[in-house]
Short mmCIF file of C-alpha atoms in Angstrom, two decimals:
data_model
loop_
_atom_site.label_atom_id
_atom_site.label_comp_id
_atom_site.label_asym_id
_atom_site.label_seq_id
_atom_site.Cartn_x
_atom_site.Cartn_y
_atom_site.Cartn_z
CA MET F 1 0.06 0.05 -0.06
CA THR F 2 1.00 3.64 -0.70
CA ARG F 3 1.59 5.96 2.01
CA LYS F 4 -1.73 7.78 1.22
CA SER F 5 -3.46 4.52 1.51
CA TRP F 6 -2.15 4.01 4.96
CA ILE F 7 -2.96 7.60 5.84
CA GLN F 8 -6.40 7.31 4.91
CA PHE F 9 -6.91 3.48 6.30
CA GLY F 10 -5.46 5.08 9.85
CA ILE F 11 -8.19 7.86 9.59
CA VAL F 12 -10.89 5.40 8.86
CA GLY F 13 -10.02 3.03 11.54
CA LEU F 14 -9.76 6.07 13.61
CA LEU F 15 -12.97 7.40 12.93
CA TRP F 16 -14.57 4.05 13.11
CA GLY F 17 -13.23 3.38 16.46
CA ILE F 18 -13.98 6.45 18.35
CA PRO F 19 -17.87 5.55 18.72
CA TYR F 20 -17.11 2.38 20.61
CA LEU F 21 -14.81 4.26 23.07
CA LEU F 22 -17.15 6.88 23.68
CA MET F 23 -20.14 4.18 24.28
CA LYS F 24 -17.82 2.39 26.56
CA VAL F 25 -17.43 5.56 28.53
CA ALA F 26 -21.09 6.39 28.31
CA VAL F 27 -22.70 3.34 29.42
CA ALA F 28 -21.18 4.09 32.81
CA ASP F 29 -23.78 7.06 33.45
CA ILE F 30 -26.29 6.48 30.64
CA PRO F 31 -28.64 3.15 30.19
CA PRO F 32 -27.85 1.31 26.75
CA PRO F 33 -31.21 1.81 25.38
CA LEU F 34 -30.93 5.74 25.72
CA ILE F 35 -27.45 5.44 23.79
CA VAL F 36 -28.93 3.34 21.24
CA ALA F 37 -32.10 5.79 20.97
CA GLY F 38 -29.85 8.83 20.69
CA ARG F 39 -27.44 7.28 17.90
CA THR F 40 -30.55 6.19 16.13
CA LEU F 41 -32.24 9.61 16.12
CA ILE F 42 -28.64 11.47 15.53
CA GLY F 43 -28.31 8.95 12.36
CA ALA F 44 -31.89 9.67 11.30
CA ALA F 45 -31.47 13.39 11.40
CA ILE F 46 -28.53 13.29 9.15
CA LEU F 47 -30.09 10.71 6.74
CA ILE F 48 -33.37 11.67 6.21
CA PRO F 49 -32.85 15.30 4.86
CA ILE F 50 -30.32 13.91 2.26
CA ALA F 51 -32.83 11.34 1.50
CA ILE F 52 -35.40 14.00 0.91
CA HIS F 53 -32.81 16.23 -1.09
CA LYS F 54 -32.01 13.10 -3.31
CA ARG F 55 -35.75 12.26 -3.81
CA SER F 56 -35.33 8.73 -2.44
CA PHE F 57 -36.86 8.96 0.85
CA MET F 58 -40.43 8.08 -0.43
CA ASP F 59 -39.00 4.83 -2.17
CA ALA F 60 -37.85 3.86 1.11
CA VAL F 61 -40.91 4.65 2.56
CA ARG F 62 -42.78 2.54 0.15
CA GLY F 63 -40.33 -0.10 0.56
CA ILE F 64 -40.89 -0.40 4.54
CA LYS F 65 -43.41 -2.84 3.94
CA TYR F 66 -40.83 -5.74 3.10
CA VAL F 67 -38.72 -4.83 6.29
CA LEU F 68 -41.57 -4.86 9.03
CA PRO F 69 -43.82 -7.87 9.29
#
């Protein structure tokens, strides 16, 4: 791998690993279900506007019948 590839790999590893470290610290003070709900809400707050902007939100909503029983 090139030096640039190693740097990119390190950055991705760092960004990927930080949330698990923060969750380990947070679980000491906050119940796990609340952490999961918070992460889900943050993710939805970021991804739903992107999906609406790309006009793919309604396609996802229509496909929910295949996910939920």
